[in-house]
mmCIF file of C-alpha atoms in Angstrom:
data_model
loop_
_atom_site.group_PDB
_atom_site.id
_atom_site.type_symbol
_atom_site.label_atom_id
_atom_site.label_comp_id
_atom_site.label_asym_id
_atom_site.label_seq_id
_atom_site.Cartn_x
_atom_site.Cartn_y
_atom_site.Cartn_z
ATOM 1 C CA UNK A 1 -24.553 3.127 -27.347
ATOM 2 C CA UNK A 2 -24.616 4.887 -24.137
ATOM 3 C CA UNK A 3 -26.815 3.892 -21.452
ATOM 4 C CA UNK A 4 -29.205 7.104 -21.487
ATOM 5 C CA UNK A 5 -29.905 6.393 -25.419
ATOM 6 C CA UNK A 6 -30.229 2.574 -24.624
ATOM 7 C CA UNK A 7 -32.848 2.979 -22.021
ATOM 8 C CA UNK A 8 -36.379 2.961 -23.076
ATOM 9 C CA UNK A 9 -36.810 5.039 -19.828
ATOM 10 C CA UNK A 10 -35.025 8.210 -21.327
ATOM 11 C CA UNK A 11 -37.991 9.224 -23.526
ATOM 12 C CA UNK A 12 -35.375 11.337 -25.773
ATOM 13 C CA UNK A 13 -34.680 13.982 -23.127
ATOM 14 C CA UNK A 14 -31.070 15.121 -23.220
ATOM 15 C CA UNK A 15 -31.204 14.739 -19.411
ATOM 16 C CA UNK A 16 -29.587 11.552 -17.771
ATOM 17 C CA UNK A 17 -32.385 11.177 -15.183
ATOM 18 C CA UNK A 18 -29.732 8.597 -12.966
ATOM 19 C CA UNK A 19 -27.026 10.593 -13.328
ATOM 20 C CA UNK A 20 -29.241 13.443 -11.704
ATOM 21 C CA UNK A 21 -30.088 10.489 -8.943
ATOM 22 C CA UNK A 22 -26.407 10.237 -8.141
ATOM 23 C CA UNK A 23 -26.110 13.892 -8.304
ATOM 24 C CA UNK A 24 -28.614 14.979 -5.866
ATOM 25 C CA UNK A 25 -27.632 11.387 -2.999
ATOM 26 C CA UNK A 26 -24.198 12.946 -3.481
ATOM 27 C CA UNK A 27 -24.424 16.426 -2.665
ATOM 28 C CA UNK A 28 -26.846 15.018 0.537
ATOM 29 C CA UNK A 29 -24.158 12.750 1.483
ATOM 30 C CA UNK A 30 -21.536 15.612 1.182
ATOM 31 C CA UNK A 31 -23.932 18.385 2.947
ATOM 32 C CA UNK A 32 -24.554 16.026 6.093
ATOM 33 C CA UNK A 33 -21.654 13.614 6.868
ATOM 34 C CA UNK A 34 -24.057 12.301 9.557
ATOM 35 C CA UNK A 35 -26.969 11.509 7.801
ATOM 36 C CA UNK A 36 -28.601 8.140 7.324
ATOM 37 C CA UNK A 37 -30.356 7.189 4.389
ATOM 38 C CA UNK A 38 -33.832 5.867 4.561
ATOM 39 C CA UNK A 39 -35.145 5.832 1.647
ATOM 40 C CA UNK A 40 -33.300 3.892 -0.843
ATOM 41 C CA UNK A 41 -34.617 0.993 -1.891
ATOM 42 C CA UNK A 42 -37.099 2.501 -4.315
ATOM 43 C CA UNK A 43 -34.283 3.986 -6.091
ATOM 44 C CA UNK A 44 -32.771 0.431 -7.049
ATOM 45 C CA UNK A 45 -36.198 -0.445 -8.502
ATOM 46 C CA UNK A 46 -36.498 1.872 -10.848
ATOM 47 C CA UNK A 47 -36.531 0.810 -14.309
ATOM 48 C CA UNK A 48 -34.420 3.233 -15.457
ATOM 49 C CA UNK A 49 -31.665 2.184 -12.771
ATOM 50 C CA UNK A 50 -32.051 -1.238 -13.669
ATOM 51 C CA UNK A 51 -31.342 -0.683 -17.320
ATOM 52 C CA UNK A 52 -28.797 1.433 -17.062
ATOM 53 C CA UNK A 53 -27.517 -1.849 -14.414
ATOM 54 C CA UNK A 54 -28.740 -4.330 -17.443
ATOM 55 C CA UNK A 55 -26.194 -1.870 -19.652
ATOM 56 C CA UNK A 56 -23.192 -2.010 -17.397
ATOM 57 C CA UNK A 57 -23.521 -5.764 -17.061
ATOM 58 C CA UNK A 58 -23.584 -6.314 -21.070
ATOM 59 C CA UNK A 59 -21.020 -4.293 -21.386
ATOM 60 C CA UNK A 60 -18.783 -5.796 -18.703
ATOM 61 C CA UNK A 61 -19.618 -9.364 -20.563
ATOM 62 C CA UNK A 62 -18.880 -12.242 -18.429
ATOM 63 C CA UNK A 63 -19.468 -15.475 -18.338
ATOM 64 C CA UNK A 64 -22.883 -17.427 -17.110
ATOM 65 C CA UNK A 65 -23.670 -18.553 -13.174
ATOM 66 C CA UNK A 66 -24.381 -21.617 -12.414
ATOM 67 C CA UNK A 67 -27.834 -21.510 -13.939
ATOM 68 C CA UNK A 68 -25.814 -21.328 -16.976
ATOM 69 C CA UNK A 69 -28.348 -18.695 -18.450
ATOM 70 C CA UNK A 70 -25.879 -16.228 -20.831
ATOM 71 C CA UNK A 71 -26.156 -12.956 -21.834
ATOM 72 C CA UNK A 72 -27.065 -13.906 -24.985
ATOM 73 C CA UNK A 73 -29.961 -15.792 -24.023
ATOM 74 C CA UNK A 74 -31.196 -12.823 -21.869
ATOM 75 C CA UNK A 75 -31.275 -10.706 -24.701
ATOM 76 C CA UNK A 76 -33.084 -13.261 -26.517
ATOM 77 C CA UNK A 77 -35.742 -14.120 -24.159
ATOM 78 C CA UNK A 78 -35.853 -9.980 -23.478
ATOM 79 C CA UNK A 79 -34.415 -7.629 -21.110
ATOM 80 C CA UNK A 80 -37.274 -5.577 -20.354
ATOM 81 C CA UNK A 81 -39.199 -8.986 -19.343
ATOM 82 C CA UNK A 82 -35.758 -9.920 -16.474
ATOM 83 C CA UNK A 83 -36.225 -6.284 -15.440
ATOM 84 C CA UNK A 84 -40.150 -6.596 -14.520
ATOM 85 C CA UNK A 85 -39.573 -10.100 -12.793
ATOM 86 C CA UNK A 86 -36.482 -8.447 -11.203
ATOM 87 C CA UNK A 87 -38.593 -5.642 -10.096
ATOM 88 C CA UNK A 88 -41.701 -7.362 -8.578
ATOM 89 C CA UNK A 89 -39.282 -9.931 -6.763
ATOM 90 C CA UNK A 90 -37.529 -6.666 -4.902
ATOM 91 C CA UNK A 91 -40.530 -5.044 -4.342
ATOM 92 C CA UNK A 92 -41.971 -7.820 -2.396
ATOM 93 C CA UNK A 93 -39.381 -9.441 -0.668
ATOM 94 C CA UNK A 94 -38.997 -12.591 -2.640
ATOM 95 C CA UNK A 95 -35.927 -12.044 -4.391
ATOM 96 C CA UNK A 96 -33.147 -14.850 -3.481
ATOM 97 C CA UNK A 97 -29.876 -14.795 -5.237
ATOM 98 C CA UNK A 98 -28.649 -18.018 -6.684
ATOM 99 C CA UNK A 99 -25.223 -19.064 -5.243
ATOM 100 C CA UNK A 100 -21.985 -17.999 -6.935
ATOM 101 C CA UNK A 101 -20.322 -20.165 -9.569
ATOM 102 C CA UNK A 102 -16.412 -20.764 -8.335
ATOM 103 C CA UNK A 103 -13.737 -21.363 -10.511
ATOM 104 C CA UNK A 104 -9.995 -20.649 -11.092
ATOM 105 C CA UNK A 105 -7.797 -18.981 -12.702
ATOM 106 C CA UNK A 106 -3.826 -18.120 -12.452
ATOM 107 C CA UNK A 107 -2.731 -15.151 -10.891
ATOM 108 C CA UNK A 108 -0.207 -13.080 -12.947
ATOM 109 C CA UNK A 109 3.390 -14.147 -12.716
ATOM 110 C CA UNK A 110 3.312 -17.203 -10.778
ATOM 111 C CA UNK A 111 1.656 -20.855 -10.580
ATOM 112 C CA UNK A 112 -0.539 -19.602 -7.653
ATOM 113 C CA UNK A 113 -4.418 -20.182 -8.903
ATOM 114 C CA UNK A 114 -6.759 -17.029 -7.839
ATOM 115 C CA UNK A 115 -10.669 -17.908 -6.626
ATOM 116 C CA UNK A 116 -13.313 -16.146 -8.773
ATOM 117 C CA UNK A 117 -16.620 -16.501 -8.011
ATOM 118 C CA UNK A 118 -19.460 -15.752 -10.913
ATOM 119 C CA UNK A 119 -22.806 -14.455 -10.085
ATOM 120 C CA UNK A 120 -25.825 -15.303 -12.082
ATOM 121 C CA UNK A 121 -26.395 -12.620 -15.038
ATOM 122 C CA UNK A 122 -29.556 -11.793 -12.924
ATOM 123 C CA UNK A 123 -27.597 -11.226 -9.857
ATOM 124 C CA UNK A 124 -24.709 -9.173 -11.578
ATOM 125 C CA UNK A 125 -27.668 -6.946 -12.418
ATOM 126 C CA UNK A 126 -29.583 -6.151 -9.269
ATOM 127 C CA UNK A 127 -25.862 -5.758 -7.948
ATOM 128 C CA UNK A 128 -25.116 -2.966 -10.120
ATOM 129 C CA UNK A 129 -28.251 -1.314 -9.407
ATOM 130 C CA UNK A 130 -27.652 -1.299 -5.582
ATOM 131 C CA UNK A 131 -24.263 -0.069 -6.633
ATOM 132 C CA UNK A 132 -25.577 2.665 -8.680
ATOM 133 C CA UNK A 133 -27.362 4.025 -5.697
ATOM 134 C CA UNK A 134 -25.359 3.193 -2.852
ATOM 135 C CA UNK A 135 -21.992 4.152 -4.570
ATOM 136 C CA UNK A 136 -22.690 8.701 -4.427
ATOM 137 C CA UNK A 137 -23.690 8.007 -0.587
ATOM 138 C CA UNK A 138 -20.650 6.523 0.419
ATOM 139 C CA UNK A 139 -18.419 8.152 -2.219
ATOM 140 C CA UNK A 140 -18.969 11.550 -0.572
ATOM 141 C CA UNK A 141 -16.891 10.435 2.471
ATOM 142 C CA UNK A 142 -14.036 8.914 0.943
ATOM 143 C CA UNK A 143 -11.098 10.345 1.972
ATOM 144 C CA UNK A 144 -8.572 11.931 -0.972
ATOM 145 C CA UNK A 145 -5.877 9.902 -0.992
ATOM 146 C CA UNK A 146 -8.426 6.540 -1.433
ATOM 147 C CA UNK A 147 -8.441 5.451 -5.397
ATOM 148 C CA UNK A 148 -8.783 1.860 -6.015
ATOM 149 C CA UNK A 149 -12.724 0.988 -7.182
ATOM 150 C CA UNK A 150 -13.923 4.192 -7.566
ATOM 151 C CA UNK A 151 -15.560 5.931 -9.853
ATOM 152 C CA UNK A 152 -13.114 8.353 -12.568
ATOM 153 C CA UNK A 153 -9.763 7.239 -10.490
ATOM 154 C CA UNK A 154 -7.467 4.776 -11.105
ATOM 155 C CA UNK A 155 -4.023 3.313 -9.582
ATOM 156 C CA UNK A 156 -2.480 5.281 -12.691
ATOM 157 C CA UNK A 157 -3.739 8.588 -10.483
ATOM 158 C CA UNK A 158 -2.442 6.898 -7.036
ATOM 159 C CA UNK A 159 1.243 6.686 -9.105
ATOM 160 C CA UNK A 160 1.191 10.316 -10.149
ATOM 161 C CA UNK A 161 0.510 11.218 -6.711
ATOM 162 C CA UNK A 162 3.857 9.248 -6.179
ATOM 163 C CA UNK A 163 5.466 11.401 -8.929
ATOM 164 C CA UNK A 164 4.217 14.691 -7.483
ATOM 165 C CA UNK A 165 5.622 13.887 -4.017
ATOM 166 C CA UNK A 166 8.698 12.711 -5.317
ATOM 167 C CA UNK A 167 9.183 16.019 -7.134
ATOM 168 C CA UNK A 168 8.423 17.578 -3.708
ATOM 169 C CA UNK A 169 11.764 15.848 -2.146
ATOM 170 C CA UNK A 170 9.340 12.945 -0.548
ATOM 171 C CA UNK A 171 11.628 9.927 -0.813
ATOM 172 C CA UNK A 172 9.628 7.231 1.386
ATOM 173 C CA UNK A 173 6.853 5.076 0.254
ATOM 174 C CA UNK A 174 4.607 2.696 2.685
ATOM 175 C CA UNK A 175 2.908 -0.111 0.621
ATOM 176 C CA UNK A 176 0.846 -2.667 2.449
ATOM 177 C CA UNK A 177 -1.496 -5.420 0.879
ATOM 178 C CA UNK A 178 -4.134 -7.020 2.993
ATOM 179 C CA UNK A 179 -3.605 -11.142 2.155
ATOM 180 C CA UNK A 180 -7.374 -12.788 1.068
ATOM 181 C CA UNK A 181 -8.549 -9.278 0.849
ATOM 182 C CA UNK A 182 -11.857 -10.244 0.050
ATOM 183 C CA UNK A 183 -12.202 -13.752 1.228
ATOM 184 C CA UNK A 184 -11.889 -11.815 4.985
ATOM 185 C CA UNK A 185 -14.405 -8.866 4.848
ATOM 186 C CA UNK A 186 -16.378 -10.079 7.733
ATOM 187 C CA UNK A 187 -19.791 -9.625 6.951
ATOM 188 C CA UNK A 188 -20.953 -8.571 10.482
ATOM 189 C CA UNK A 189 -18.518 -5.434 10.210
ATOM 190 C CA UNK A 190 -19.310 -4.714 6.795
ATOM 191 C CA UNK A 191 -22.695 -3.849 7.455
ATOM 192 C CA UNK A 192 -22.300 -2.181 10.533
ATOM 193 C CA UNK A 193 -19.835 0.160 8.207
ATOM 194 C CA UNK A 194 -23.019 0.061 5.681
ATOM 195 C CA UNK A 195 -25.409 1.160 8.486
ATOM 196 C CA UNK A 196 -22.870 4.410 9.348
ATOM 197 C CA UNK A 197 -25.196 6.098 6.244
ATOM 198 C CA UNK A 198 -27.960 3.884 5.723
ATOM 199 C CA UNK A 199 -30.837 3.012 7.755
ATOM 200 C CA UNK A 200 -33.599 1.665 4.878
ATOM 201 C CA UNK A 201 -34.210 -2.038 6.195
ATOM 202 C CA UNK A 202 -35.517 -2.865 3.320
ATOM 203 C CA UNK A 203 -32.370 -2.218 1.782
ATOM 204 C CA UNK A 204 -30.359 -3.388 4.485
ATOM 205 C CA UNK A 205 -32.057 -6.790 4.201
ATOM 206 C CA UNK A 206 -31.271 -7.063 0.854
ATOM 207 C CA UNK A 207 -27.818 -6.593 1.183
ATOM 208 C CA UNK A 208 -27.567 -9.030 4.035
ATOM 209 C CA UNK A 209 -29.710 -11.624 1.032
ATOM 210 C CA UNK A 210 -27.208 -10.957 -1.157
ATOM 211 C CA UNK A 211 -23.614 -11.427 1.317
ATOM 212 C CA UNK A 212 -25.230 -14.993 2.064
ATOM 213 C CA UNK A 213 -25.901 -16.427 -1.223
ATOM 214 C CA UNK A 214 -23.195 -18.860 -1.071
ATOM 215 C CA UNK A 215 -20.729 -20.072 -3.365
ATOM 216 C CA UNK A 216 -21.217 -23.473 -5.315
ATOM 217 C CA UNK A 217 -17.539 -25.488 -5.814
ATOM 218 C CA UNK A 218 -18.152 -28.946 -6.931
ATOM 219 C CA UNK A 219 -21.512 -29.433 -6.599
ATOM 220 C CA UNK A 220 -21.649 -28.430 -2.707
ATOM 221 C CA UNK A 221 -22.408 -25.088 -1.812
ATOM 222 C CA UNK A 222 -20.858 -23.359 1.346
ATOM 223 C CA UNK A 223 -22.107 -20.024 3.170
ATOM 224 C CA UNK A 224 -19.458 -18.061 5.118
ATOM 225 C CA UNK A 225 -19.456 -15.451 7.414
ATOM 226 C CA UNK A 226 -16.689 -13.727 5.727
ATOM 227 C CA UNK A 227 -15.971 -12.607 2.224
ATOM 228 C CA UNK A 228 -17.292 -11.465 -1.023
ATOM 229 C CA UNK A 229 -17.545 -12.948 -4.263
ATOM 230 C CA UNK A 230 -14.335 -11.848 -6.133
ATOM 231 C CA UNK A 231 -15.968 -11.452 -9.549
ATOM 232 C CA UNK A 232 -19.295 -10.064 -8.405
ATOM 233 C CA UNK A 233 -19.954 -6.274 -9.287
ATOM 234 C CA UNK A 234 -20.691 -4.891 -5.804
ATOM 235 C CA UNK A 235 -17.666 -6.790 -4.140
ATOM 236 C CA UNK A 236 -15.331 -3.582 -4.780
ATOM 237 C CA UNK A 237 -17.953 -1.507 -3.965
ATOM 238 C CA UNK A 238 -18.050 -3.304 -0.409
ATOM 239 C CA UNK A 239 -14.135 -3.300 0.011
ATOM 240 C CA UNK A 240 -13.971 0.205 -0.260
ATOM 241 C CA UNK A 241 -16.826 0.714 2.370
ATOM 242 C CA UNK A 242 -14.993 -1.698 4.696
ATOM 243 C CA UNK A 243 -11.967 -0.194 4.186
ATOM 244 C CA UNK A 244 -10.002 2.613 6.687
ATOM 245 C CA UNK A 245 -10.986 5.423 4.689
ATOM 246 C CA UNK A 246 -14.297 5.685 6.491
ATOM 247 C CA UNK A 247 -12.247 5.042 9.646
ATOM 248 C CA UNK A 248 -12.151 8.863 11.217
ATOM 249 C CA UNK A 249 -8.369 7.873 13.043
ATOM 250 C CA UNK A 250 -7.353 7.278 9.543
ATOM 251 C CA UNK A 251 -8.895 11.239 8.456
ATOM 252 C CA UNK A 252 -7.442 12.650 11.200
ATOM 253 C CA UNK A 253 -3.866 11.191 10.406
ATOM 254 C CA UNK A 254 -3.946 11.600 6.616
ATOM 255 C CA UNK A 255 -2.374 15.082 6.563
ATOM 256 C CA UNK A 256 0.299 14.330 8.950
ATOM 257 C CA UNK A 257 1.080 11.294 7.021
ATOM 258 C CA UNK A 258 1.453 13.018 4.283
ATOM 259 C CA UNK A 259 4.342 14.867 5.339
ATOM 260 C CA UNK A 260 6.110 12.257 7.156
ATOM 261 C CA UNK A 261 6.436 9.088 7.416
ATOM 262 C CA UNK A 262 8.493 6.447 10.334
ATOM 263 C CA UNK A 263 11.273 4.605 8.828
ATOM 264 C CA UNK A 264 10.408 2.216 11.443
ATOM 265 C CA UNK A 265 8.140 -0.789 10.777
ATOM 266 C CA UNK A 266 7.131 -2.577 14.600
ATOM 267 C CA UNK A 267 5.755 -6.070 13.262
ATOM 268 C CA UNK A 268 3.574 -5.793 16.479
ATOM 269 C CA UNK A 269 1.635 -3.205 15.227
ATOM 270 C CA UNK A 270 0.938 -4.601 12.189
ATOM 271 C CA UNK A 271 -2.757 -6.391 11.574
ATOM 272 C CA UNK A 272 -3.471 -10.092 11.391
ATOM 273 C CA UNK A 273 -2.964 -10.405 7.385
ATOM 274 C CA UNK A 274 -1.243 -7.077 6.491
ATOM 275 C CA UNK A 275 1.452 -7.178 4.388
ATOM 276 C CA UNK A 276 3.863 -4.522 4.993
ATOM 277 C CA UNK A 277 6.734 -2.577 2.535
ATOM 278 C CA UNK A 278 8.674 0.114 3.207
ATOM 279 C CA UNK A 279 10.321 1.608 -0.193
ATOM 280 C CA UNK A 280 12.738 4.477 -0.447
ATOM 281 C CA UNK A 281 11.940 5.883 -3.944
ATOM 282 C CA UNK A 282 13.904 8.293 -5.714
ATOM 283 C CA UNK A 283 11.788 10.521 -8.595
ATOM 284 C CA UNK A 284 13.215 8.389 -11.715
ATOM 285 C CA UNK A 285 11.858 5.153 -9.261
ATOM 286 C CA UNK A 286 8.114 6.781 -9.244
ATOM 287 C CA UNK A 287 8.481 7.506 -13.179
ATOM 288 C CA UNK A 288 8.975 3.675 -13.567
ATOM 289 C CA UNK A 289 5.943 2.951 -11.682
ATOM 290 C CA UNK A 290 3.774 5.091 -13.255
ATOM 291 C CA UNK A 291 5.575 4.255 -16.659
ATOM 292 C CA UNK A 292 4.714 0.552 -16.018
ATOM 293 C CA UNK A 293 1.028 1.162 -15.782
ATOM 294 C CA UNK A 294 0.681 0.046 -12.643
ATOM 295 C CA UNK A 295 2.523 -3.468 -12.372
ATOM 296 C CA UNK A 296 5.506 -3.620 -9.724
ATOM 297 C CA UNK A 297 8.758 -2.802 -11.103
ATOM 298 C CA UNK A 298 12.083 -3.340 -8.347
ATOM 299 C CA UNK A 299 14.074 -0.424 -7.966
ATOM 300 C CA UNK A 300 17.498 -0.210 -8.734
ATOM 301 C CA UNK A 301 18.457 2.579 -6.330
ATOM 302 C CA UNK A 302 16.214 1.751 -3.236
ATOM 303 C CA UNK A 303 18.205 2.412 -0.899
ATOM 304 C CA UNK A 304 16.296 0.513 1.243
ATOM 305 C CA UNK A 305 13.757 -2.145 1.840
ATOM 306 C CA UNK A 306 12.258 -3.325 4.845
ATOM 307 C CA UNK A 307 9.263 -5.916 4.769
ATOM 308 C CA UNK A 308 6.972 -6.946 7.774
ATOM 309 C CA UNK A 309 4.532 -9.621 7.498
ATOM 310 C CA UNK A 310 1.836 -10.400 10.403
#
């Protein structure tokens, strides 16, 4: 059932009334790459946002926080009832999310153990819903070659890109990986990246609520100054904004970059925590990328292969 038929809020009109939310922060975003929005908060607590949140959440399943309440039991107890309490917490400044729950679990090919870190059902909610408003502001600056977390792109789009190039008689390929990616979003830069388009404090406040909840490992909870909850909703969401596509060195270079890039690697110019590869691909090498939906595949005719790590 989609999320426009789910919602008690739709009242039977054919018109998605937050998809015509996104709509109109996006094209304001995208008409004034300046602007700063003021006026967002009230967006989140509408009910309608909410349950379409409430809907994303279900869907995505998961498993419970460490109040150990479950979907299940929301449902039972009612939805509508979590939204109101939800609502009236936001709206007057008593909302405080419950620390994450952290557990473990084994990264793909290897013995290495990845942290996860489970918000409350609760929590994963009122995340979505800042990410359903939030997400058209800052998606009207990201830059075109950007496609991991957002919305209608994938990594399978990022490898046809690859394919196209290749085609084009592009043969080199720059891959980096940022090490703890989101263990090291500092939160002090994060927001200041936030602030570039927002300037509601009530919002702002919230989001600084919600980066110091904590995470709960063994009984003993610990607040950083760094990092988001790998597992929460809005933790992509706040990778992307901290990322160098908002950056506008990294706008002005993309188009150059595109045509060329340095065969040379200088480890001193590489970040604190940046992985960096430098792949020669030929086109049958992009096909097996793409092919492989995604996962790394070595090339048999590389031709070369340079690696830097900081």
């Amino acid at each position: 059932m989609s999320a426009v038929l789910a919602s008690p809020a739709a009242g039977g009109s054919i018109v998605d009334p937050v998809r015509a939310l996104q709509h109109v922060l996006y094209r304001a975003a995208k008409a004034d790459p300046g602007r700063r929005f003021h006026a967002l908060r009230d967006k989140v607590l509408r009910r309608d946002v909410l349950w379409r949140a409430w809907v994303a959440v279900r869907r995505n399943d998961g498993a419970p926080g460490i109040d150990k309440t479950t979907l299940d039991q929301v449902e039972q107890d009612g939805v509508g009832r979590l939204l109101d309490d939800l609502a009236d917490e936001l709206r007057d400044g008593s909302y405080r999310p419950l620390p994450t729950r952290r557990v473990f679990i084994p990264k793909p090919g290897g013995s290495e153990l990845r942290p996860l870190s489970i918000p409350a059902v609760r929590d994963r909610i009122v995340q979505a819903a800042v990410k359903i408003v939030l997400e058209p502001v800052f998606e009207a600056g990201m830059l075109p070659c950007s496609f991991g977390f957002r919305p209608r792109r994938s990594a399978h789009d990022a490898l046809q890109v690859l394919i196209e190039e290749s085609a084009r008689g592009r043969r080199w390929v720059v891959e980096t990986d940022i090490a703890n990616c989101f263990s090291a979003i500092p939160h002090q830069e994060l927001m200041q990246a936030v602030e570039e388009r927002v300037c509601d404090q009530a919002l702002l406040k919230l989001l600084r609520v919600m980066l110091r909840a904590g995470v709960m490992e063994q009984g003993l909870v610990r607040r950083e100054v760094t990092g988001t909850p790998q597992g929460g909703v809005i933790s992509p969401h706040a990778r992307c904004r901290n990322g160098a596509e908002r950056h506008p060195g990294t706008r002005q270079a993309w188009p150059a970059a595109r045509e060329t890039v340095s065969t040379t690697v200088q480890p001193a110019a590489v970040p604190a925590g940046l992985r960096t590869h430098l792949h020669q691909h030929g086109c049958d090498d992009a096909r097996g990328h793409a092919g492989d939906r995604g996962r790394h595949v070595p090339s048999q005719n590389r031709g070369d292969h340079r690696r830097v790590t900081s």
